[in-house]
Amino acid sequence: EITDELAEAQRFLDNYDAAAEAVYYKSSINWWNYNTNISDHNLQIAIDYSLEVAKFDKNASSVASQFNLSRYDDRMRRQLSYIVNLGTSAMKDETKLQRLAAVSAEMESIYSRATVRMDDGRELALEPGLTKLLATSRNYDELLEAWQKWRDVSGREMREKYEEFVELSNEAIRNNGYSDTGAYWRSWYETENFEQILEGLYEDIHPLYKELHTYTRRKLIEKYGEDKFPRSRHIPAHLLGNMWAQSWNNLLDFLQPYDKESVDVTPVMQRLNYTAVKMFELSDDFFGSLGLERMPAEFWNHSMIVKPNDRDVVCHASAWDFSNGKDFRIKQCTEITMDDLITVHHEMGHIEYYLLYKNQPIVFRKGANPGFHEAVGDVISLSVRTPKHLREIGLLQDITDDEESDINFLLSIALDRVAFIPFGYLIDQWRWRVFSGEITPATYNEKWWQLRCRYQGISPPVERTEEDFDPGAKYHIPGNTPYIRYFVSYILQFQLHDAVCKAAGHSGPLHKCDIYRSHEAGDLLRDVLSLGSSLPWPDALEKITGQRNMNASSMLTYFDPLYEWLKQENIKAGDATGWEDACPQNIP
Ligand SMILES: C[C@H](NC(=O)O)C(=O)O
Ligand SMILES: [Zn+2]
């Protein structure tokens, strides 16, 4: 009888939540211990227990699949379908399941422990040494040495492991009826023609990116000399201030067109003796000012916010939900820089989302889609980074409010938000094709650079071969973190910024909006983020913005003054935009 079955299904779901909290809590603690102290001992504990987690998931999935989903309301049906959908826990062979966990952890360990020995004897890890060098050095050869040696000690060391990982991940996922791991990852967006929509968003931003690329390339040629730049008009990949050329804001010191107080407040933070704790308290204060949740005691007691000097850790910043509704932590090797201040807000945005949906059933404690989760903190930092706000918190003194300061500011935001768009787009274009088998190990690196040259308009500064494995030099490949979520986030965050600024009563240009202390903005965010993944993401987006689809118009409106300025500058310089699709033949 339906009512009995309904009651039975509800009982199952309640019991499932309690049991899942306990299992996932223990699993999270194991992986936290490994990430904050990389050792074979901690790895073995985590891998052994991952078998228990898979058994739990498999058992829950088989029970959940016995309920006839059509008979229940949307919410219960959605909960049951999440439990049925296993992910890599579906791997039948336990040895292979353990191997999958182990090979992932081994790649992450290679990446996190790798260090580079420079010709001058310096021994540098990615964080903080190489990151700082790529951000601050203006020496072509020094940058090239760091860029090449990082790839030698990271990606090159894990190529075979990645081939094995791809096979194991696909074998596990196919037990769920997905064709490959990429298809499973895309299914989280519940969006028909998802790839076409993404291509459209990329095309919408491309004209703006081309103007920024042309301006940046011209300034770099002034700095390093025309002979260093290929005739194909690509920019050598090691000159953009970042190990992967994914954000260019570290070039602001010589890209900023007007001589005003710099909006890169790194020097001021250091002069004011900022600490990592101070940076986290700033971010916590902003969320609190909106009437949102403050970080709980466990967060301050258990987070790892600086790099320890007595053990190996995974430095790539991340935010953790321990699934017990109380324990939430950030792991970050925080340096006193503006880049890291923005990362602090990014990671704390994840914690805010965890706190707001912590009372949802455990399967709904996820972003409306993964891009939402990446967008929360970035929406906040769009307010924090305004000259108005930076002046209010004492990080800027005599910034003036005029056309030239506006362009300087918009350029600083474009150098990490617009410059990122082709990078954010191409990572999973490569990975989806690797999972589908279209890209084979024989062409891993060649296909990677084809995408990098075509979409980013950058090129390798030295010859690359299939001895190299440059995708492995970017955390998210060994870390097996999907990447299209950041592309989605960089589009979404301007739609969300637009909406919360309206709620906060902002009038005038979007790029001048700072929602600090607006409880109206906070209430709007709280209403939607509390939903977690209990509703399809178009419903969540509609609640905030009134729109049901991602679109680039808010982002283009935000940058419009800069777009006009860049076009004028490039025309004045007689500089045509664009570059050849293919990578340059002869490396200069
Ligand atoms: C954009 C992305 N952010 C993150 O990992 O938190 C990155 O750093 O590559
Ligand atoms: Zn993130």
mmCIF file of N, CA and C and ligand atoms in Angstrom, residues 316-319 346-347 350 373-375 476 485-486, ligand 2:
data_model
loop_
_atom_site.group_PDB
_atom_site.id
_atom_site.type_symbol
_atom_site.label_atom_id
_atom_site.label_comp_id
_atom_site.label_asym_id
_atom_site.label_seq_id
_atom_site.Cartn_x
_atom_site.Cartn_y
_atom_site.Cartn_z
ATOM 1 N N HIS A 316 47.519 22.945 -1.825
ATOM 2 C CA HIS A 316 46.444 23.576 -2.602
ATOM 3 C C HIS A 316 45.259 23.847 -1.675
ATOM 4 N N ALA A 317 44.801 25.110 -1.639
ATOM 5 C CA ALA A 317 43.768 25.509 -0.667
ATOM 6 C C ALA A 317 42.469 24.735 -0.885
ATOM 7 N N SER A 318 41.824 24.338 0.212
ATOM 8 C CA SER A 318 40.526 23.651 0.103
ATOM 9 C C SER A 318 39.718 23.859 1.374
ATOM 10 N N ALA A 319 38.389 23.703 1.226
ATOM 11 C CA ALA A 319 37.444 23.869 2.339
ATOM 12 C C ALA A 319 36.744 22.537 2.554
ATOM 13 N N HIS A 346 37.437 33.028 -1.161
ATOM 14 C CA HIS A 346 36.931 31.930 -2.002
ATOM 15 C C HIS A 346 36.664 30.694 -1.149
ATOM 16 N N GLU A 347 37.641 30.338 -0.311
ATOM 17 C CA GLU A 347 37.486 29.121 0.505
ATOM 18 C C GLU A 347 36.426 29.324 1.584
ATOM 19 N N HIS A 350 32.993 28.625 0.481
ATOM 20 C CA HIS A 350 32.586 27.212 0.567
ATOM 21 C C HIS A 350 32.071 26.905 1.976
ATOM 22 N N HIS A 373 28.955 26.461 -5.952
ATOM 23 C CA HIS A 373 29.837 26.351 -4.782
ATOM 24 C C HIS A 373 31.106 27.173 -4.986
ATOM 25 N N GLU A 374 31.588 27.209 -6.216
ATOM 26 C CA GLU A 374 32.830 27.968 -6.489
ATOM 27 C C GLU A 374 32.569 29.468 -6.568
ATOM 28 N N ALA A 375 31.300 29.836 -6.722
ATOM 29 C CA ALA A 375 30.997 31.259 -6.963
ATOM 30 C C ALA A 375 30.802 32.066 -5.684
ATOM 31 N N HIS A 476 44.542 20.181 -10.212
ATOM 32 C CA HIS A 476 43.250 19.522 -10.349
ATOM 33 C C HIS A 476 43.304 18.232 -11.151
ATOM 34 N N ARG A 485 33.557 23.566 -13.334
ATOM 35 C CA ARG A 485 32.886 24.281 -12.244
ATOM 36 C C ARG A 485 33.420 25.701 -12.080
ATOM 37 N N TYR A 486 34.719 25.906 -12.334
ATOM 38 C CA TYR A 486 35.272 27.256 -12.186
ATOM 39 C C TYR A 486 34.863 28.136 -13.370
HETATM 40 ZN ZN ZN B 2 36.753 26.335 -4.635
#
